[in-house]
mmCIF file with all atom_site columns, C-alpha atoms in Angstrom:
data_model
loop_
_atom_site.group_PDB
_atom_site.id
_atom_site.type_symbol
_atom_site.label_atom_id
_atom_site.label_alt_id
_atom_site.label_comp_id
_atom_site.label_asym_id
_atom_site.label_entity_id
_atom_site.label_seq_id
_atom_site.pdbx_PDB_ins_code
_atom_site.Cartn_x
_atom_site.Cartn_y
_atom_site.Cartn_z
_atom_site.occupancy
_atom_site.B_iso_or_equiv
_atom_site.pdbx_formal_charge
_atom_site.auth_seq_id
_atom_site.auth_comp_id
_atom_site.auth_asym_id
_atom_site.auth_atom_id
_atom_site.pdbx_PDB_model_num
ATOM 1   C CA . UNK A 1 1   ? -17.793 4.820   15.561  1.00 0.00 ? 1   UNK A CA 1
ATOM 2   C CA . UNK A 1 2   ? -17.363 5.185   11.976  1.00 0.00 ? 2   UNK A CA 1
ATOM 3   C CA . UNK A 1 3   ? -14.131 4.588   11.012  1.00 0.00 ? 3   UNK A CA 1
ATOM 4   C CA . UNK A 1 4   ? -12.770 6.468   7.697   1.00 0.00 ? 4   UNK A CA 1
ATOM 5   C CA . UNK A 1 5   ? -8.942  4.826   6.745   1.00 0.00 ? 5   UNK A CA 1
ATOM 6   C CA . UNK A 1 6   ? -7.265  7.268   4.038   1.00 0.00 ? 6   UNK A CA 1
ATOM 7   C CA . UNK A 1 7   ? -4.781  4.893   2.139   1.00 0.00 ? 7   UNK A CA 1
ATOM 8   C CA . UNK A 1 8   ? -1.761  7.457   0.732   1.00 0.00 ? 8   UNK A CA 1
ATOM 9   C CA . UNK A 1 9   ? 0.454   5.755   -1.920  1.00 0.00 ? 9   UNK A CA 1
ATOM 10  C CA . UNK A 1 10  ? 3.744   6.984   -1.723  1.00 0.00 ? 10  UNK A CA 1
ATOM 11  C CA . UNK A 1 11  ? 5.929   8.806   -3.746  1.00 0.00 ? 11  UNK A CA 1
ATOM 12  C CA . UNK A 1 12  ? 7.514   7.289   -7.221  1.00 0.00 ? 12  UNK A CA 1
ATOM 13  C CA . UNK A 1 13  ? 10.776  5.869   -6.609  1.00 0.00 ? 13  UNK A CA 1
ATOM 14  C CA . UNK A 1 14  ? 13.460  4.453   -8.494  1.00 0.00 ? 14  UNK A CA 1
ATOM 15  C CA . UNK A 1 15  ? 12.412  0.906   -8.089  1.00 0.00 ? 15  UNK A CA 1
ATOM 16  C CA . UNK A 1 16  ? 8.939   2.067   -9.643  1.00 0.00 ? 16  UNK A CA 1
ATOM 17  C CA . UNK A 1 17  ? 10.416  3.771   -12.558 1.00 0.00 ? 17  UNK A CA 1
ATOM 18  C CA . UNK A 1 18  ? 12.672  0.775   -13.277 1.00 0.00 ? 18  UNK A CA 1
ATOM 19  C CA . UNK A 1 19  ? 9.763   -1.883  -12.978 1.00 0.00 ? 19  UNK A CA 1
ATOM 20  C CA . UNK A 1 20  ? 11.601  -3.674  -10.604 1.00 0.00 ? 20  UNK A CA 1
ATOM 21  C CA . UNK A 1 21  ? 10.735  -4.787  -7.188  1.00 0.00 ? 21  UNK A CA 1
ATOM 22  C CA . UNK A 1 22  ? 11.299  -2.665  -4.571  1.00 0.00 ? 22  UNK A CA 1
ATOM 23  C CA . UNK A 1 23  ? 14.517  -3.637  -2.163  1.00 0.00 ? 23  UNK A CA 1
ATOM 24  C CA . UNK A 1 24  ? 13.669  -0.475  0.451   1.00 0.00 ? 24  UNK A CA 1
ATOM 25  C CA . UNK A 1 25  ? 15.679  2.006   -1.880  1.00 0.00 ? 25  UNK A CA 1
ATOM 26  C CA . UNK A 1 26  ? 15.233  5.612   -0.603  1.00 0.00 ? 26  UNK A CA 1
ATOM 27  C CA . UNK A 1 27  ? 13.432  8.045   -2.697  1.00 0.00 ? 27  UNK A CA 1
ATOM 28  C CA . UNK A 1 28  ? 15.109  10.342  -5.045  1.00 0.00 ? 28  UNK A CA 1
ATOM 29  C CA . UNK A 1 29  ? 14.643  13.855  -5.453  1.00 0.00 ? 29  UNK A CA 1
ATOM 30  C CA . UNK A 1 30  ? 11.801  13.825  -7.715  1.00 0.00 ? 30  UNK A CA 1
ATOM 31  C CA . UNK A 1 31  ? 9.905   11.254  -5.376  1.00 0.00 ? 31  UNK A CA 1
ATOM 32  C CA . UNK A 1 32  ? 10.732  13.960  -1.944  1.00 0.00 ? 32  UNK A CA 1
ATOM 33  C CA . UNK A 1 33  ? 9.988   16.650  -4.256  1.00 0.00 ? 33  UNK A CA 1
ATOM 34  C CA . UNK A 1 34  ? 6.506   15.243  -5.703  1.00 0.00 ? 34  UNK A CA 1
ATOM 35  C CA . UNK A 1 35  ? 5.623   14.546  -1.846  1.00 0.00 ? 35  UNK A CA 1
ATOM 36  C CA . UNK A 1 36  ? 6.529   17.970  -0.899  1.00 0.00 ? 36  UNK A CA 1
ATOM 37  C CA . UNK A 1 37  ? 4.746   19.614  -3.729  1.00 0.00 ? 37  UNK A CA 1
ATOM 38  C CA . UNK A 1 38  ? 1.253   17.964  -2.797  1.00 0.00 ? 38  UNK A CA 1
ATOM 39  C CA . UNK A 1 39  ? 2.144   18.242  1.464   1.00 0.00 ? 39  UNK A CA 1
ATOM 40  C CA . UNK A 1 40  ? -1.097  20.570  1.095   1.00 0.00 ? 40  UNK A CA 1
ATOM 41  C CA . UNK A 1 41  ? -3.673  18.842  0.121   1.00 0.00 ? 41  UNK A CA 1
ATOM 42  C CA . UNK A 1 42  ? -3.154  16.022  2.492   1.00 0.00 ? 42  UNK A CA 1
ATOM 43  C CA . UNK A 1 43  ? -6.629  15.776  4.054   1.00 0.00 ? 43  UNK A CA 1
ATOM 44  C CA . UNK A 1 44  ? -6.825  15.904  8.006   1.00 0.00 ? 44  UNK A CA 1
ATOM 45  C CA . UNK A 1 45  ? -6.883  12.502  10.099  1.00 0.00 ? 45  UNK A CA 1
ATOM 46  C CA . UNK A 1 46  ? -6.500  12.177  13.776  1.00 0.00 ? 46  UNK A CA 1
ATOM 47  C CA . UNK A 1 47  ? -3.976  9.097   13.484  1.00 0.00 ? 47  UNK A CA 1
ATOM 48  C CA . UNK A 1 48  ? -1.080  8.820   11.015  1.00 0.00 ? 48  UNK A CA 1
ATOM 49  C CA . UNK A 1 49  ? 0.313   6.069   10.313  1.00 0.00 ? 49  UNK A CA 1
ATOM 50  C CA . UNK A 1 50  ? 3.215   4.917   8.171   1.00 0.00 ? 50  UNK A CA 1
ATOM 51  C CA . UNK A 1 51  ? 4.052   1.227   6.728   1.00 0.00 ? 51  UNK A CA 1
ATOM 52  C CA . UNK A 1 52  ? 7.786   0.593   7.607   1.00 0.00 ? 52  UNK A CA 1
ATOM 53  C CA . UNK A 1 53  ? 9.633   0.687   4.121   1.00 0.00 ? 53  UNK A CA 1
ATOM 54  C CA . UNK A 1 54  ? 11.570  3.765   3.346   1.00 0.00 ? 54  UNK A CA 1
ATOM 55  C CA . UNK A 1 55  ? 9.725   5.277   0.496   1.00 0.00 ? 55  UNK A CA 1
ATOM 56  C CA . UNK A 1 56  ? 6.867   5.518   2.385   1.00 0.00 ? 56  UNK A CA 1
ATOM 57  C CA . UNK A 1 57  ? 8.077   6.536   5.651   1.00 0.00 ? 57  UNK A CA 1
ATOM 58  C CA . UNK A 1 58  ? 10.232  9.014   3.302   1.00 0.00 ? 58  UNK A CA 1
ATOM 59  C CA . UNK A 1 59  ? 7.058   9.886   1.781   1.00 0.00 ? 59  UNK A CA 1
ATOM 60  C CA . UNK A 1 60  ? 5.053   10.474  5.219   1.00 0.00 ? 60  UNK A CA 1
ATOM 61  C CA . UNK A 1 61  ? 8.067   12.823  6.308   1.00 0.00 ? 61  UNK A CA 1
ATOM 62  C CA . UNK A 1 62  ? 8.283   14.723  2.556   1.00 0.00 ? 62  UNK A CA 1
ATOM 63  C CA . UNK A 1 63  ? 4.505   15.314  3.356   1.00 0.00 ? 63  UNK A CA 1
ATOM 64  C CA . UNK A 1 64  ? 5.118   16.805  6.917   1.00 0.00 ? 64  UNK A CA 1
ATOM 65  C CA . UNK A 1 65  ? 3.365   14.031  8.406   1.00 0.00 ? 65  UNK A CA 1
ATOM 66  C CA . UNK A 1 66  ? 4.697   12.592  12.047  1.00 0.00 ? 66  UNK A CA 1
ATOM 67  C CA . UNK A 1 67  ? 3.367   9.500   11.384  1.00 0.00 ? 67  UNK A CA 1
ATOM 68  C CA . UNK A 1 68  ? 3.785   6.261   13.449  1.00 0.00 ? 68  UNK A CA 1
ATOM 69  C CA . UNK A 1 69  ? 4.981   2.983   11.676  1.00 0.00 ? 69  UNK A CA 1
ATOM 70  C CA . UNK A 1 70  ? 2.399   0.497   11.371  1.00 0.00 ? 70  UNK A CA 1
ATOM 71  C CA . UNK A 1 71  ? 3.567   -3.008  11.057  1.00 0.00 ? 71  UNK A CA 1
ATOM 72  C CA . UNK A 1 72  ? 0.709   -4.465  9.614   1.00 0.00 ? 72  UNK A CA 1
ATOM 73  C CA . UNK A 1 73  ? 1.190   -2.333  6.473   1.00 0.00 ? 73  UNK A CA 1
ATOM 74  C CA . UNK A 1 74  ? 4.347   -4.008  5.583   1.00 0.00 ? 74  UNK A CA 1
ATOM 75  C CA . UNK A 1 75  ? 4.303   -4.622  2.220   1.00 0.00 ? 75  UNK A CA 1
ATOM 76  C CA . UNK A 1 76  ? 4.424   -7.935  0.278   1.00 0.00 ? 76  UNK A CA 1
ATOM 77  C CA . UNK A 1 77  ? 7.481   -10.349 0.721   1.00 0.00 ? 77  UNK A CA 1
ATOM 78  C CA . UNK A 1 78  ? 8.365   -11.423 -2.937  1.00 0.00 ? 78  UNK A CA 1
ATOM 79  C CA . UNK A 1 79  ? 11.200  -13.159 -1.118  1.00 0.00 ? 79  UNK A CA 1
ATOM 80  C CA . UNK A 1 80  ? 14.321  -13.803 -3.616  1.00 0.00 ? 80  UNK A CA 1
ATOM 81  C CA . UNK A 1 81  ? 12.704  -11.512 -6.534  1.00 0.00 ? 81  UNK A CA 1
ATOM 82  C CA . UNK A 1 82  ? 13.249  -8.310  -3.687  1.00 0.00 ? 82  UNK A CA 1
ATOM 83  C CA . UNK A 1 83  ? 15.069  -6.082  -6.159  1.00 0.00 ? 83  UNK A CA 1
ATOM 84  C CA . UNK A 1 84  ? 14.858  -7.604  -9.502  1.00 0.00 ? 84  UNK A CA 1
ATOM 85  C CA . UNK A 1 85  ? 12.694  -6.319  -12.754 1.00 0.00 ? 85  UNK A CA 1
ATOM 86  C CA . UNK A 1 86  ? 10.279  -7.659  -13.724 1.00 0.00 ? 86  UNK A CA 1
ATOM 87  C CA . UNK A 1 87  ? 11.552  -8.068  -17.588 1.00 0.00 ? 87  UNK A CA 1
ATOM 88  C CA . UNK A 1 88  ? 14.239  -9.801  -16.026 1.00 0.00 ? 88  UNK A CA 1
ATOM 89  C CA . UNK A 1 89  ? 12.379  -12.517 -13.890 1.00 0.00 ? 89  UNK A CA 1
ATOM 90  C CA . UNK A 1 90  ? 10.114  -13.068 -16.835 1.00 0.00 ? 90  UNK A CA 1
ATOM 91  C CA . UNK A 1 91  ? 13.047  -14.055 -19.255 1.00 0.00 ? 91  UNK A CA 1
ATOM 92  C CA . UNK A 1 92  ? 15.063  -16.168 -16.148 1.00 0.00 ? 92  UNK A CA 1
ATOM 93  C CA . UNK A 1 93  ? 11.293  -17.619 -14.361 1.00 0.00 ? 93  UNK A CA 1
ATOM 94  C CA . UNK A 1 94  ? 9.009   -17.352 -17.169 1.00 0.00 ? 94  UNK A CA 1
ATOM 95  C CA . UNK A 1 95  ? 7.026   -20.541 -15.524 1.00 0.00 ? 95  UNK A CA 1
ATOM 96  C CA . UNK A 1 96  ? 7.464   -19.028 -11.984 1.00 0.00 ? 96  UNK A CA 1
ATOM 97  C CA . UNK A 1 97  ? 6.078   -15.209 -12.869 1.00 0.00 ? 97  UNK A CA 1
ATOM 98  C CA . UNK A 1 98  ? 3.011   -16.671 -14.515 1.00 0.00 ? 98  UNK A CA 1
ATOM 99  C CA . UNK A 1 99  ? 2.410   -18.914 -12.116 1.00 0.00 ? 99  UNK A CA 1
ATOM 100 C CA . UNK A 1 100 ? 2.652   -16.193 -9.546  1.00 0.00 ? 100 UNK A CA 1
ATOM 101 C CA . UNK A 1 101 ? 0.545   -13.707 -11.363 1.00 0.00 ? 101 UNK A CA 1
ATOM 102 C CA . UNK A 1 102 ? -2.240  -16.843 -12.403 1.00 0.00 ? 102 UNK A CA 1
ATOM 103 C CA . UNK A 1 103 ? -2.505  -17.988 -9.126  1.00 0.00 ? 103 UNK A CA 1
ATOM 104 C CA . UNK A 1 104 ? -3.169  -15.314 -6.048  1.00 0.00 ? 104 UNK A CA 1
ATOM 105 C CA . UNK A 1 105 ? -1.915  -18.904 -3.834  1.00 0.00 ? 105 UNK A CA 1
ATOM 106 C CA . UNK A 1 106 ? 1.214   -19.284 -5.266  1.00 0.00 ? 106 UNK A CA 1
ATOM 107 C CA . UNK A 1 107 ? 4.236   -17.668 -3.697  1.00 0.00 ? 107 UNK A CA 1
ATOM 108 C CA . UNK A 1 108 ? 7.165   -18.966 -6.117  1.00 0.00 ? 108 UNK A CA 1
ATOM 109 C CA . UNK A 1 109 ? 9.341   -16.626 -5.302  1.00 0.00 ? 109 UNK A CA 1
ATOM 110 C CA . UNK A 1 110 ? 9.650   -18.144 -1.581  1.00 0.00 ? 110 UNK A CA 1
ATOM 111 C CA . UNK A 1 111 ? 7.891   -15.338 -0.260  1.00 0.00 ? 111 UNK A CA 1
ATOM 112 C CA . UNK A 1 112 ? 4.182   -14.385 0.571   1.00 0.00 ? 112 UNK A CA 1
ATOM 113 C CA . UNK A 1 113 ? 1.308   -15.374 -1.562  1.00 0.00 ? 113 UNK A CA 1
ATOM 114 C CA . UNK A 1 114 ? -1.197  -12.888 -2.560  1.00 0.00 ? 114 UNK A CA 1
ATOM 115 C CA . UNK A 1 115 ? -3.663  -14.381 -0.554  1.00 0.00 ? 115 UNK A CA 1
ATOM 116 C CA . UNK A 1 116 ? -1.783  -14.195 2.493   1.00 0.00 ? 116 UNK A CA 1
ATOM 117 C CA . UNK A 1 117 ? -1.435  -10.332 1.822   1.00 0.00 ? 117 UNK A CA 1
ATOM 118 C CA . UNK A 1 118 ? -4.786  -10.076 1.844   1.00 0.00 ? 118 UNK A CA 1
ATOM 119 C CA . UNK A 1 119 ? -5.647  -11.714 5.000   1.00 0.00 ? 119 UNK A CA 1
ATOM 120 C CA . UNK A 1 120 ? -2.703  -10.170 6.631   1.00 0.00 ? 120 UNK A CA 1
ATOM 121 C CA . UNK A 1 121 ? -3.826  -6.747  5.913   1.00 0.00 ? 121 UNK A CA 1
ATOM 122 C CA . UNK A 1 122 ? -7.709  -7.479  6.358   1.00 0.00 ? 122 UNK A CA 1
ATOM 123 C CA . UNK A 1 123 ? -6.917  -8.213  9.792   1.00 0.00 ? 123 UNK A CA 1
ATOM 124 C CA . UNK A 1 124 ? -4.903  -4.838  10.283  1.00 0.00 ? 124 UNK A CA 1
ATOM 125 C CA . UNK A 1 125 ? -7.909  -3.112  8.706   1.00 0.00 ? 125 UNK A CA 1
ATOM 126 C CA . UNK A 1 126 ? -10.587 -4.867  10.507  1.00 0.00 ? 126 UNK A CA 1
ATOM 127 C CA . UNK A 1 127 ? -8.713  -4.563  13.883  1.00 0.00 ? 127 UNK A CA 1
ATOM 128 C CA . UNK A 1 128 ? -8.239  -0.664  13.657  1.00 0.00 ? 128 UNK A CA 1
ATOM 129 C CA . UNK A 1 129 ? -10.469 1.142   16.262  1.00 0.00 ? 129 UNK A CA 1
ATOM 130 C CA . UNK A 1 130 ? -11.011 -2.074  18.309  1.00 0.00 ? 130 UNK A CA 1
ATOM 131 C CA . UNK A 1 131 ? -7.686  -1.957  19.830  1.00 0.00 ? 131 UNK A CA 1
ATOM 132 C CA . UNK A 1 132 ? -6.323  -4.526  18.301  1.00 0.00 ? 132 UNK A CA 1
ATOM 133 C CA . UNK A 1 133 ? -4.006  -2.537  15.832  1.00 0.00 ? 133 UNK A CA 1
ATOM 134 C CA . UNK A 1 134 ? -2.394  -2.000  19.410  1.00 0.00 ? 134 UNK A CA 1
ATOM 135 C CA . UNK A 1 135 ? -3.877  1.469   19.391  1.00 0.00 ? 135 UNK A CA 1
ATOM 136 C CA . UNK A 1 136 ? -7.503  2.686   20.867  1.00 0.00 ? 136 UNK A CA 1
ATOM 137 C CA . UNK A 1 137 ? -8.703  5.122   18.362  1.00 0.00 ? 137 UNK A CA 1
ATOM 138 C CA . UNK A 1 138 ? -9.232  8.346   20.685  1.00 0.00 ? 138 UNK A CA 1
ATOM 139 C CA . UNK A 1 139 ? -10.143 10.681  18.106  1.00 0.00 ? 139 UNK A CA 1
ATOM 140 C CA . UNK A 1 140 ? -12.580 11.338  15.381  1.00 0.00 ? 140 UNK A CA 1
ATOM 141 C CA . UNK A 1 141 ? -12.202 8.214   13.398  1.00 0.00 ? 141 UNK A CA 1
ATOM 142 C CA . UNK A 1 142 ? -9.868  9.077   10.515  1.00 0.00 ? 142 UNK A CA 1
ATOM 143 C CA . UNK A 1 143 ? -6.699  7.530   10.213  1.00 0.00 ? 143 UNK A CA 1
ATOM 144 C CA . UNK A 1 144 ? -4.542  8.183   6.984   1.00 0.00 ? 144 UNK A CA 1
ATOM 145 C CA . UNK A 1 145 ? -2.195  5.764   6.459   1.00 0.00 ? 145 UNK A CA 1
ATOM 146 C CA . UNK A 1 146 ? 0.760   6.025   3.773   1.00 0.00 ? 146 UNK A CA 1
ATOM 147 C CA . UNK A 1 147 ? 0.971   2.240   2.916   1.00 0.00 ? 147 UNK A CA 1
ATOM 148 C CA . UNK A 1 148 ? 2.804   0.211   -0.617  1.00 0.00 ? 148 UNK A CA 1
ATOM 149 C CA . UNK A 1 149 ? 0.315   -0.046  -3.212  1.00 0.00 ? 149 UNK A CA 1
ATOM 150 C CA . UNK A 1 150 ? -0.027  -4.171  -2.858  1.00 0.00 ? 150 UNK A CA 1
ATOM 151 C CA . UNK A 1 151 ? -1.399  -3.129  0.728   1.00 0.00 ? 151 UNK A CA 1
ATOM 152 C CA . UNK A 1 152 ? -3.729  -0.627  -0.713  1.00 0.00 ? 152 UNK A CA 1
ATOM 153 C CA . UNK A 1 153 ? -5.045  -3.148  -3.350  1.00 0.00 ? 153 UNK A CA 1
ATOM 154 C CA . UNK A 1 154 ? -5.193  -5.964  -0.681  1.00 0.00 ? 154 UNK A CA 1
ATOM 155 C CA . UNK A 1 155 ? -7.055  -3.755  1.593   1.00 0.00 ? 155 UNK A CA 1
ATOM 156 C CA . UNK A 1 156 ? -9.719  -2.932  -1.089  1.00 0.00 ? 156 UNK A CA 1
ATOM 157 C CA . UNK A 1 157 ? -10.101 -6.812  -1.684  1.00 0.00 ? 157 UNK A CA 1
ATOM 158 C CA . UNK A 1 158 ? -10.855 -7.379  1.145   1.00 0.00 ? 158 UNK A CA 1
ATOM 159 C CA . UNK A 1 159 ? -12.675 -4.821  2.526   1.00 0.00 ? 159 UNK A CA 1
ATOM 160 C CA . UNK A 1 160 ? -15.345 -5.009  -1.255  1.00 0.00 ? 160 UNK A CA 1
ATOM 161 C CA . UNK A 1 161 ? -15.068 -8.960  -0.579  1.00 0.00 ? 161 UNK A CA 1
ATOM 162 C CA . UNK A 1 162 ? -13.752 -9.653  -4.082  1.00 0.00 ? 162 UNK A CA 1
ATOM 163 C CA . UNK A 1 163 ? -11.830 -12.667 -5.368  1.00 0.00 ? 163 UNK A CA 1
ATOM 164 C CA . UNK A 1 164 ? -8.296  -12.636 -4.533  1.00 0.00 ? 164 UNK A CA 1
ATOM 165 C CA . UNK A 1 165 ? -7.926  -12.985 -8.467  1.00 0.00 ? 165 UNK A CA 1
ATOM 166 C CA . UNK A 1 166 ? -8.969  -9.365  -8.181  1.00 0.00 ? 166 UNK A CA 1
ATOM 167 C CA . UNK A 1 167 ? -5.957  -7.935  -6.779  1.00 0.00 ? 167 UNK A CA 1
ATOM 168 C CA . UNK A 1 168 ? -4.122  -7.537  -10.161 1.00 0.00 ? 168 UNK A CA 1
ATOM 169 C CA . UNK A 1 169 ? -6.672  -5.876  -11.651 1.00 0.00 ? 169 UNK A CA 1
ATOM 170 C CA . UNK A 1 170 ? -6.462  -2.789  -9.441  1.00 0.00 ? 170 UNK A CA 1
ATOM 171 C CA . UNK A 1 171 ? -3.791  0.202   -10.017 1.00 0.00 ? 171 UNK A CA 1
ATOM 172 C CA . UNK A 1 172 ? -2.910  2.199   -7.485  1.00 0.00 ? 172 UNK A CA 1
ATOM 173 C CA . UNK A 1 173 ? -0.893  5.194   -9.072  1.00 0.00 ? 173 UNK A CA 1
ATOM 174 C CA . UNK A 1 174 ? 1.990   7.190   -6.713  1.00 0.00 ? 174 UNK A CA 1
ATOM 175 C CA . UNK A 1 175 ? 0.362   9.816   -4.730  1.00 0.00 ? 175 UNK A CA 1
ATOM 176 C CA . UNK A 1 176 ? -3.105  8.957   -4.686  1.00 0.00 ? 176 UNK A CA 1
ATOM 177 C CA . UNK A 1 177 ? -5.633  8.018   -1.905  1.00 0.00 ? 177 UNK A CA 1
ATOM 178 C CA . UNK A 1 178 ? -8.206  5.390   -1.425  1.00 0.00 ? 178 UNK A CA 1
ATOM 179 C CA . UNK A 1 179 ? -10.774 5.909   1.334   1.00 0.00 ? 179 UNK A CA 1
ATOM 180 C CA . UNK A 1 180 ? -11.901 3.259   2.801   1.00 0.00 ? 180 UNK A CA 1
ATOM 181 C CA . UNK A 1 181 ? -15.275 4.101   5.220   1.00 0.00 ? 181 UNK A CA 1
ATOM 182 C CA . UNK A 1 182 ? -17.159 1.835   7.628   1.00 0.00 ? 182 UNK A CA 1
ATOM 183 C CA . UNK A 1 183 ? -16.009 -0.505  10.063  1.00 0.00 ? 183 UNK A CA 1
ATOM 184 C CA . UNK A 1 184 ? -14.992 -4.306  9.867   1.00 0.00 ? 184 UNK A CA 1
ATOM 185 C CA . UNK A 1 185 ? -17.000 -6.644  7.569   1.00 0.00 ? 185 UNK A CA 1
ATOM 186 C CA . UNK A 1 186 ? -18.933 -3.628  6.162   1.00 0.00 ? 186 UNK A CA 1
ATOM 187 C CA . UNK A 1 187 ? -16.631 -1.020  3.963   1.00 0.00 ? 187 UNK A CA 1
ATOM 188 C CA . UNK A 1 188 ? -17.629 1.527   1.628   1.00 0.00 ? 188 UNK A CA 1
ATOM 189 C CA . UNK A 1 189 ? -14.987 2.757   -1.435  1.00 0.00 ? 189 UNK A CA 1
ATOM 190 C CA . UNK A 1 190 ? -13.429 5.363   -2.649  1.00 0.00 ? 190 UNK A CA 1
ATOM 191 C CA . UNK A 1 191 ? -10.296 5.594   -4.618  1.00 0.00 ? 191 UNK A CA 1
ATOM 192 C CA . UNK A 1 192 ? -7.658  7.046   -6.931  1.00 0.00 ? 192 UNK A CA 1
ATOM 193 C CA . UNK A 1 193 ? -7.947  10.706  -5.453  1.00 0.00 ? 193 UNK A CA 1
ATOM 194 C CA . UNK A 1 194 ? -5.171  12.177  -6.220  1.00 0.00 ? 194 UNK A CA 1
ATOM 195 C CA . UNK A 1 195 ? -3.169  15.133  -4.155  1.00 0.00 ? 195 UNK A CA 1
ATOM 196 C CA . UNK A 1 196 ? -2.497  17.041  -6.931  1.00 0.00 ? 196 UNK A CA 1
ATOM 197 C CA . UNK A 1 197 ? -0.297  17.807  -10.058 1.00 0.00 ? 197 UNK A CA 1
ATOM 198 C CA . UNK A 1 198 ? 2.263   15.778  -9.079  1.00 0.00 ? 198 UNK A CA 1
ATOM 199 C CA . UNK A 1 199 ? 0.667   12.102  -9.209  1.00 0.00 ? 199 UNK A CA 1
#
């Protein structure tokens, strides 16, 4: 079967608006409110699925989604930098950040590399509807998925097979989907839809 994976950025939250790295903040009003105001146009899917931070399970719930957590949508592990801005890391680690953006290998923040995120959720992708995501997929093949935007952009690396070197190249803006359709080792793309007024 032809699987069709909706990938739902969450909800702006105060870690976005600060440029910092997210530390599993909730999301303010405005974030619960922007999900709620687009809850409508959510297109249909016979699995939801969640990844396990709090702005996007927030997000899932301020979109009236039940949606179960998916583990291998947890986003990337910056490790020590969890929580700091980015202005900040590039006065304190100037050699560290560009070494880290330069270099999809490098994790110098003690964390996971880039290219580790993309493996990590390439096999999540490639494993859904096989079983292996630990779920047989029962319905009609769509399975929307609220997931961080580094997860969104590593799943379009690797399901287009582009350089790793790709990955910061792609924005993924809040509220937005990018449909992924095919089934492992063959994708097709489609992304930056957005809900509505609210992205």
């Amino acid at each position: 079967m032809t699987l069709r994976v909706l990938l739902l950025s969450p909800a702006t939250g105060p870690a976005l608006r600060a440029a910092r790295f997210d530390d599993d903040s909730p999301l303010d009003e405005r974030g619960i409110a922007q999900a709620r105001a687009v809850a409508g146009a959510v297109p249909r899917a016979s699995r939801h699925l969640t990844a396990p931070s709090r702005r996007c399970r927030e997000t899932a719930a301020g979109l009236g989604l039940s949606a179960e957590p998916a583990p291998g949508l947890v986003g990337l592990d910056v490790g020590r930098w969890r929580g700091l801005g980015l202005d900040e890391l590039a006065a304190a680690e100037p050699e560290a950040v560009a070494a880290w953006l330069a270099d999809p290998a490098a994790a110098p923040h003690g964390g996971e590399s880039v290219v580790a995120l993309v493996g990590r959720v390439g096999a999540w992708l490639d494993g859904l509807g096989s079983g292996n995501d630990g779920e047989s997929d029962d319905g009609d093949g769509r399975v929307l998925a609220v997931a961080e935007p580094a997860v969104i952009r590593a799943a379009v690396v690797h399901a287009l097979a582009l350089p790793p070197q790709a990955f910061w190249r792609l924005d993924v803006r809040p509220l937005t989907l990018t449909a992924l359709s095919g089934r492992a080792g063959r994708w097709n793309l489609r992304c930056g839809e957005a809900l509505g007024p609210a992205s």
